[in-house]
Structure formats: C-alpha cells, structure tokens
XYZ file of C-alpha atoms in Angstrom:
450
model
C 82.639 93.602 128.192
C 84.109 90.111 128.137
C 87.257 91.562 129.702
C 87.697 91.577 133.456
C 90.783 92.816 135.269
C 91.963 92.554 138.861
C 95.088 93.908 140.508
C 97.422 91.466 138.763
C 95.348 89.431 136.283
C 93.244 89.889 133.171
C 90.512 87.508 132.038
C 88.399 87.046 128.917
C 85.311 84.873 129.361
C 82.835 83.849 126.665
C 79.320 82.772 127.609
C 78.826 80.376 124.699
C 81.275 78.256 122.700
C 79.582 79.297 119.433
C 80.020 83.039 120.081
C 81.238 84.583 116.815
C 84.739 85.965 117.174
C 85.444 86.683 113.501
C 84.304 85.872 109.996
C 86.734 84.978 107.223
C 85.336 85.430 103.702
C 81.856 85.046 105.169
C 82.618 81.933 107.236
C 82.097 82.486 110.988
C 84.863 81.569 113.442
C 83.600 80.654 116.898
C 85.261 81.388 120.219
C 85.692 77.657 120.866
C 87.624 77.088 117.610
C 89.870 80.080 118.327
C 90.469 78.965 121.925
C 91.400 75.469 120.717
C 94.011 76.999 118.432
C 95.313 79.197 121.261
C 95.635 76.107 123.475
C 97.535 74.191 120.770
C 99.851 77.129 120.100
C 100.469 77.544 123.843
C 101.438 73.876 124.106
C 103.976 74.333 121.295
C 105.358 77.542 122.794
C 105.835 75.966 126.216
C 108.565 73.835 124.636
C 110.434 76.919 123.375
C 112.770 79.135 125.371
C 113.399 82.868 125.281
C 111.684 85.917 123.802
C 109.602 85.520 120.643
C 109.330 87.687 117.547
C 105.765 87.811 116.245
C 105.057 88.961 112.710
C 101.979 87.606 110.953
C 100.140 89.286 108.103
C 97.085 87.128 108.774
C 94.859 88.541 111.544
C 93.619 85.149 112.732
C 97.047 83.547 113.093
C 98.406 86.724 114.684
C 95.664 86.806 117.317
C 96.134 83.108 118.147
C 99.909 83.393 118.512
C 99.628 86.665 120.448
C 97.434 85.185 123.166
C 99.354 81.913 123.184
C 102.541 83.890 123.846
C 100.805 85.607 126.751
C 99.643 82.237 128.086
C 103.161 80.800 127.843
C 104.634 83.900 129.550
C 106.917 84.859 126.674
C 108.039 88.427 125.988
C 106.512 89.454 122.654
C 108.650 91.336 120.129
C 106.538 93.162 117.517
C 108.551 94.508 114.543
C 107.226 97.189 112.209
C 107.788 94.875 109.224
C 109.530 91.620 108.347
C 112.015 92.950 105.818
C 115.378 91.114 105.976
C 117.236 94.259 107.065
C 114.744 94.848 109.895
C 114.975 91.279 111.173
C 118.762 91.402 110.946
C 118.884 94.566 113.065
C 116.596 92.947 115.654
C 118.305 89.535 115.711
C 119.783 90.098 119.177
C 116.351 90.932 120.599
C 114.658 87.539 120.269
C 115.412 83.836 120.618
C 113.001 82.540 117.973
C 110.435 83.695 115.451
C 106.902 82.388 115.761
C 106.100 80.057 112.823
C 103.807 81.132 110.007
C 101.456 78.171 110.437
C 99.514 77.170 113.535
C 100.203 73.779 115.178
C 97.456 71.195 114.695
C 97.810 69.091 117.864
C 95.180 69.552 120.512
C 92.569 70.833 118.081
C 90.002 68.264 119.223
C 90.318 69.127 122.911
C 87.335 70.881 124.486
C 88.792 74.183 125.643
C 87.770 76.302 128.580
C 85.832 79.409 127.601
C 88.102 81.452 129.863
C 91.449 82.924 128.868
C 93.545 84.641 131.518
C 97.030 85.963 132.139
C 99.295 88.450 133.887
C 98.631 92.150 133.452
C 102.357 92.841 133.539
C 103.142 90.602 130.554
C 105.824 92.482 128.575
C 105.695 93.533 124.917
C 108.206 95.444 122.840
C 107.073 97.393 119.786
C 109.750 98.319 117.279
C 108.613 101.397 115.392
C 110.316 102.649 112.260
C 110.981 106.115 113.709
C 111.533 109.210 111.567
C 114.898 107.917 110.332
C 113.561 104.486 109.430
C 115.720 102.693 112.027
C 113.867 100.440 114.536
C 113.118 102.112 117.866
C 112.118 99.981 120.871
C 109.028 100.941 122.879
C 108.396 98.819 125.967
C 104.800 98.173 127.061
C 102.862 95.857 129.342
C 99.457 94.337 128.704
C 98.143 96.339 131.668
C 98.663 99.567 129.706
C 96.912 98.171 126.625
C 93.913 96.771 128.514
C 93.509 100.108 130.339
C 93.292 101.854 126.997
C 90.801 99.301 125.684
C 88.541 99.946 128.686
C 88.716 103.701 128.029
C 87.926 103.265 124.328
C 84.881 101.177 125.183
C 83.584 103.734 127.685
C 84.136 106.544 125.178
C 82.652 105.025 122.021
C 80.456 102.060 123.035
C 77.179 103.989 122.821
C 77.813 104.938 119.195
C 79.365 101.609 118.214
C 76.860 99.197 119.702
C 77.187 95.658 118.326
C 78.999 96.506 115.130
C 81.357 94.247 113.232
C 84.882 95.556 112.721
C 86.439 96.156 109.299
C 90.061 97.217 108.988
C 92.538 98.558 106.466
C 95.440 98.729 108.954
C 97.904 96.119 110.169
C 97.673 94.640 113.659
C 101.483 94.752 114.017
C 101.350 98.365 115.224
C 99.769 99.607 118.434
C 96.780 101.270 116.747
C 95.831 98.163 114.798
C 96.551 95.861 117.748
C 94.256 97.877 120.013
C 91.442 98.606 117.560
C 91.298 95.353 115.567
C 92.457 92.699 118.050
C 92.281 93.608 121.733
C 89.264 95.923 121.771
C 86.989 93.718 119.606
C 87.892 90.625 121.645
C 87.348 92.446 124.934
C 83.984 93.873 123.837
C 82.688 90.803 122.004
C 82.638 92.394 118.545
C 83.316 90.246 115.512
C 86.122 91.126 113.090
C 85.413 90.746 109.368
C 88.366 89.381 107.396
C 90.448 89.710 105.308
C 91.634 93.307 105.553
C 90.033 95.831 103.205
C 92.622 96.821 100.601
C 90.504 98.643 98.021
C 87.512 101.018 98.109
C 85.547 98.547 95.988
C 85.863 95.875 98.703
C 84.361 98.209 101.283
C 81.515 99.085 98.947
C 80.743 95.397 98.307
C 80.752 94.561 102.023
C 78.393 97.415 102.859
C 76.086 96.517 99.968
C 75.782 92.963 101.345
C 75.441 94.051 104.990
C 71.871 92.693 105.254
C 71.179 94.513 108.507
C 74.687 94.231 109.915
C 76.487 97.399 110.936
C 80.204 97.995 110.536
C 82.911 100.193 112.013
C 85.952 100.811 109.817
C 89.410 101.056 111.412
C 91.522 102.936 108.907
C 94.296 105.470 108.337
C 94.779 108.779 106.502
C 96.570 106.961 103.690
C 93.526 104.796 102.953
C 90.831 107.388 103.625
C 92.404 109.799 101.148
C 92.017 107.101 98.477
C 88.289 106.567 99.058
C 87.106 107.863 95.705
C 83.745 106.065 95.873
C 82.114 107.999 98.733
C 78.947 108.683 96.678
C 78.493 104.912 96.327
C 79.309 104.307 100.002
C 76.736 106.893 101.060
C 74.037 104.660 99.558
C 74.805 102.227 102.385
C 75.473 104.781 105.135
C 73.224 102.959 107.617
C 75.630 100.018 107.457
C 78.690 102.173 108.213
C 78.296 103.220 111.837
C 81.714 104.711 112.464
C 85.109 105.289 110.860
C 88.308 105.584 112.897
C 91.520 107.156 111.638
C 94.921 107.228 113.305
C 98.608 106.949 112.507
C 99.063 110.473 111.163
C 97.287 113.763 110.411
C 94.073 113.473 108.401
C 93.812 116.201 105.719
C 90.788 118.455 106.135
C 89.572 117.474 102.682
C 88.646 114.000 103.982
C 85.995 115.006 106.572
C 84.732 117.604 104.091
C 84.281 114.895 101.447
C 82.468 112.689 103.970
C 80.111 115.558 104.825
C 79.467 116.294 101.139
C 78.244 112.709 100.807
C 76.120 112.765 103.990
C 78.503 110.497 105.886
C 79.708 111.002 109.449
C 83.275 112.305 109.545
C 85.990 109.883 110.682
C 86.872 109.887 114.372
C 90.525 110.927 114.461
C 92.507 109.414 117.327
C 95.727 111.209 118.219
C 98.500 109.377 120.033
C 101.689 107.415 119.527
C 103.238 104.063 120.296
C 105.030 105.646 123.251
C 101.995 107.387 124.758
C 99.055 105.310 123.642
C 95.908 107.246 122.788
C 95.848 110.873 123.915
C 92.816 112.590 122.395
C 90.197 112.435 119.657
C 88.054 114.635 117.447
C 85.334 114.291 114.810
C 85.218 117.144 112.304
C 81.572 117.062 111.263
C 80.227 120.352 109.808
C 80.262 123.048 112.481
C 82.451 121.040 114.857
C 85.666 122.367 116.356
C 89.080 121.352 115.002
C 90.359 120.861 118.553
C 91.146 117.480 120.096
C 89.411 116.286 123.279
C 91.580 114.257 125.691
C 90.534 110.693 126.427
C 89.354 110.053 129.988
C 92.238 110.018 132.455
C 94.597 112.077 130.267
C 95.792 115.410 131.678
C 97.277 117.887 129.216
C 99.409 121.013 129.530
C 102.210 122.578 127.507
C 105.727 123.783 128.227
C 107.221 127.209 127.531
C 107.691 126.271 123.862
C 104.037 125.214 123.433
C 105.004 121.537 123.329
C 102.271 119.197 124.567
C 102.900 117.605 127.975
C 100.663 114.790 129.229
C 100.054 112.604 132.246
C 98.497 109.323 131.201
C 97.529 105.973 132.754
C 98.904 104.314 129.596
C 102.457 105.369 130.449
C 104.861 103.345 132.584
C 104.854 106.180 135.133
C 101.300 107.598 134.979
C 101.930 110.506 137.365
C 105.138 111.645 135.693
C 104.703 114.381 133.044
C 105.657 113.174 129.567
C 106.748 115.698 126.960
C 105.587 114.816 123.449
C 107.118 116.039 120.194
C 104.080 118.048 119.082
C 103.303 121.752 119.290
C 99.782 122.627 120.455
C 97.541 125.548 121.271
C 95.528 124.903 124.425
C 91.784 125.571 124.261
C 89.135 125.480 126.964
C 88.196 122.351 128.978
C 91.524 120.640 128.333
C 91.085 120.585 124.548
C 93.865 121.620 122.180
C 94.704 122.360 118.573
C 97.528 120.298 117.105
C 100.086 122.484 115.306
C 102.592 119.879 114.122
C 105.884 118.314 115.135
C 108.430 120.438 116.955
C 111.500 118.400 116.067
C 111.552 119.100 112.320
C 113.854 122.111 112.144
C 117.006 121.857 110.055
C 119.688 124.184 108.713
C 120.148 124.872 104.999
C 123.129 127.102 104.155
C 123.257 128.103 107.834
C 119.601 129.175 107.740
C 117.120 127.496 110.080
C 113.975 126.256 108.385
C 110.989 124.299 109.699
C 109.897 121.402 107.504
C 106.425 121.743 109.043
C 106.160 125.341 107.854
C 107.330 124.434 104.354
C 104.682 121.700 104.131
C 101.897 123.854 105.546
C 102.680 126.801 103.260
C 102.967 124.801 100.032
C 99.640 123.107 100.843
C 98.015 126.536 100.678
C 98.737 126.605 96.937
C 95.684 125.900 94.796
C 97.407 123.023 92.976
C 98.568 121.036 96.034
C 96.615 118.321 97.861
C 99.337 117.245 100.326
C 103.096 117.536 100.737
C 106.064 116.236 102.713
C 109.519 117.789 102.932
C 112.757 115.931 103.612
C 116.441 116.699 104.013
C 118.691 115.506 101.179
C 122.476 115.116 101.136
C 123.500 115.091 97.482
C 126.232 116.047 98.321
C 125.233 119.441 99.718
C 122.391 119.676 102.229
C 119.128 120.766 100.596
C 115.404 120.225 100.911
C 113.362 117.883 98.773
C 109.599 118.198 98.433
C 107.264 115.281 97.692
C 103.916 116.485 96.377
C 100.484 115.032 95.737
C 98.794 117.401 93.297
C 95.033 117.843 93.122
C 93.096 117.650 89.845
C 93.930 121.265 88.966
C 97.608 120.691 89.707
C 97.742 117.526 87.628
C 96.071 119.356 84.739
C 98.783 122.035 84.919
C 101.486 119.360 85.142
C 100.185 117.704 81.974
C 99.756 121.011 80.147
C 102.908 122.883 81.206
C 105.330 120.168 82.286
C 107.411 119.657 85.409
C 109.722 122.646 84.946
C 106.916 125.231 84.785
C 105.023 123.696 87.706
C 108.184 123.553 89.798
C 108.927 127.176 88.909
C 105.453 128.277 90.021
C 105.612 126.340 93.293
C 109.074 127.671 94.102
C 107.800 131.207 93.440
C 104.959 130.559 95.888
C 107.399 129.336 98.554
C 109.636 132.376 98.077
C 106.781 134.549 99.304
C 107.455 133.056 102.735
C 110.991 131.630 102.763
C 114.430 132.859 101.776
C 115.452 131.597 98.347
C 118.412 129.642 99.723
C 116.183 127.324 101.808
C 113.405 126.799 99.240
C 113.337 123.151 98.035
C 115.154 122.666 94.752
C 114.170 119.065 94.068
C 110.546 118.043 93.626
C 108.895 114.660 93.311
C 105.272 114.260 92.158
C 103.465 111.134 93.379
C 99.926 109.779 93.315
C 100.082 109.252 97.070
C 102.599 109.777 99.857
C 104.707 106.716 100.828
C 102.846 105.699 103.981
C 104.190 102.635 105.780
C 102.096 99.987 107.531
C 101.627 102.239 110.560
C 100.314 105.092 108.434
C 103.530 107.090 108.858
C 105.715 108.804 106.286
C 109.372 108.450 107.273
C 112.302 110.568 106.146
C 113.966 107.400 104.849
C 111.031 106.595 102.552
C 110.883 110.176 101.268
C 114.619 110.206 100.585
C 114.283 106.905 98.709
C 112.013 108.625 96.176
C 114.845 110.975 95.270
C 117.334 108.112 95.104
C 115.110 106.597 92.418
C 115.615 109.735 90.311
C 119.381 109.231 90.062
C-alpha cells in the first residue's frame, strides 16, 4: 500500500517518479506528471476562498482537482450531476465551481513524490435520494481511507496487480472509492476512458497481452453485457468484477457462470454508511451477504438492519438502515428489500417491494420497478423490462393483452384496487449515474406518455 495513515494525517508516497498511475487510450500517465498537475491546481486553489463544487466527467481531471482541494484545505462539494436545476438548488452550498480545465503553471516543477493531508478533511456528497431532490451526506477523508484499507485487506489476494476498468462515475462514493482512492492507495493503474459499451470491454480484454483487469461496474451495465461468450474467451484477463449501487438480478451471476466466468462481487452499502457487506454468487454459493471487517450487524423488532461501522461519524452508535434483512449465522444476512416503500392506494396499504418481487416471478418479466403516480388520483405505475419471451408476446399480442395478463397475475396476490393500472415497457430501467432508480425518473416515464 502506498497509503499510510497516522492519528491525524494521511500520506501517499511513490517510490519512483515513472510509476504508472493511469493509462489514457493506451498512453501511460506517470505519478510525477499527475503530482505536477496536483501542485499546479493547488497553487490556483490557494488563491480562491470558500467551499468548492467539484464535478468533472473526466477521471484524470477529477482526481487532480480532488487532491488539490485536499491540499488547499477546501471543503469539497460533490453533486450527483451537473444539471442546471441541481446546481441551482446547491448554489448556497459552495463559493465557486472548480474549472473544467487544469491550470498549466508549475508544470515544469519537479514535484515531491509524497502527497499528504488531514484525515479530517471534509466532503459533502449530494445524492439524488428517492425523490430526486439533493440530499447532503457529510463525510471526512478519514472514513474513506478506512474503507479503502478494509477493501484492500479483503480483496488484495484475489486482485493482485490488476489494472482497473470502470463503467461507473467517480462523482458518487462507490466510484470515488473503487476507481480513485483505492487504486491510488494500492498502486494500481486505472485504464481510461470509462467503458461505455460491451464491445469496448471485449476489445480491451482481447488486447490485454498478459495484463489482468478488474472491472468496477453496476447492475445497470452488467445486465447489458450481451457478449459474455466472447468475454469468456479472455477470462484470464478479467480477474474480478465488482457491482454496487443497487440490487443485482440473479440472472447476471447465472449468466456469468454459464460462460465460465467468476460471478461479480456485489458490494452492499450506501453513501451514508459506506460499504457494509459483500457476496459472490458463484454456483453453490449462498445468497447471504458477509459483513466487511469491523462491521457489526443486528436487526430491530421490524427486521430492519442495524449496523455499527468505523465508516460512520459515530462508529459505536447503532445506525438503523432502510433495509429489511434476515439474519443468518456468523453475522451474515439475506437482504429482503427496502422497508420505506409502503404507500396507500384507495386507503389500502401496499408495498412497492412486494409488487416488484411478485411481478418478477412472471415468466415474461426480467425486472420491474413500481412508482406512485398522482394523475390526479393516487395510483401505482409499473415500469417493466420484459425478457425475450415477454417481448415476443408484446409483439404478437400487443400492449393491451400483455397488460391484461400481467394484471391478472398481480391479482393473485393483491387486491384489485391496488394493482397498477399504468404500465411502461422499456429496454432498461432508468438508472442514474450512481446506479439508482429514483421515483422521479420512473414518474418521468409516465409524464412522457401524456
């Protein structure tokens, strides 16, 4: 590990100036070049006052500005996106936005190979939340570095000296940890740009030439990997796949197994809690999650998961999550879904989780999300991704017949008055950059129908 921490300080130290930190379209980026850019950005930031909003789509510029902000002791504001409405809502939270481009002055200076700073440097993540409105989550770098150290202890033996590929943004805590902080701390190179399409991943693996990769991804992307047979031809180059940001459908690890690939490692957690637990559903493996080292789990009287975690502001204080679980042996647990998704339709209580889980048992349905609509009466809407059989029925019978069949299926479990009346068929669910599906994005699909 290049990372060292003391009581109050963190430090990254490279042994050689030509140590490869990243590669961009095949061109290596050395630690010395990156450190020069961090020094130049720090110099520019030292002339600015107040908290800084950091949003950069480019991994390299993001990483430079992120560490320069730490060096200049600025609070870092990390929005979920840079849409005008989001920035307008956050305008009172920051004094200036970090520029798109990096400053050029100081590039020729010979930098130190040591980067250091305060462990209590503050960051604020703004997540989209279930309603789509920004929600502030305060963190310190101490919490993030602690999690990085745990991730390295947990997965280093399997990872080894792999290069990191990613499909996820670094603006969210999962991407920040897995594609920026952890690789830098462990001395693993990041391959850029981000992987957007299955074909890109296939091409990279085909040209690996002895290199080994770990893919940091999300359920949204992994469900779209329709070239697993081709990827399996290069399975020695793909050491590990990580997935986080939301539940991974069981069909994904099954498809990996069918093509002789190791199942993705699913990391369960949240922006508020950091990482909590992980699992890898290879054939014969349990579906239960295993807590990361240092995490203590229990549940309350309603079977809601309660944790104590070193990644929380108050590590010894029990934190109640929003997820229902079933405790297993040795601290492991089965995840049963969110507990806060109960609404009333015509004075009848209905769980959106139960609606989604039951409709996904139908032979035509790949995945589903329910949402509450106000148009003008309160009713449920259902957004569906059909499998090949379902799409064949949709083409043959039309929307009305398919909707009729699915509603009949739901009425085997739910009272007719609460069964969704409005359906939307999509090729994929509307995942945001964090791999989440918000109520606001689901509702927008029904607005488009008007």
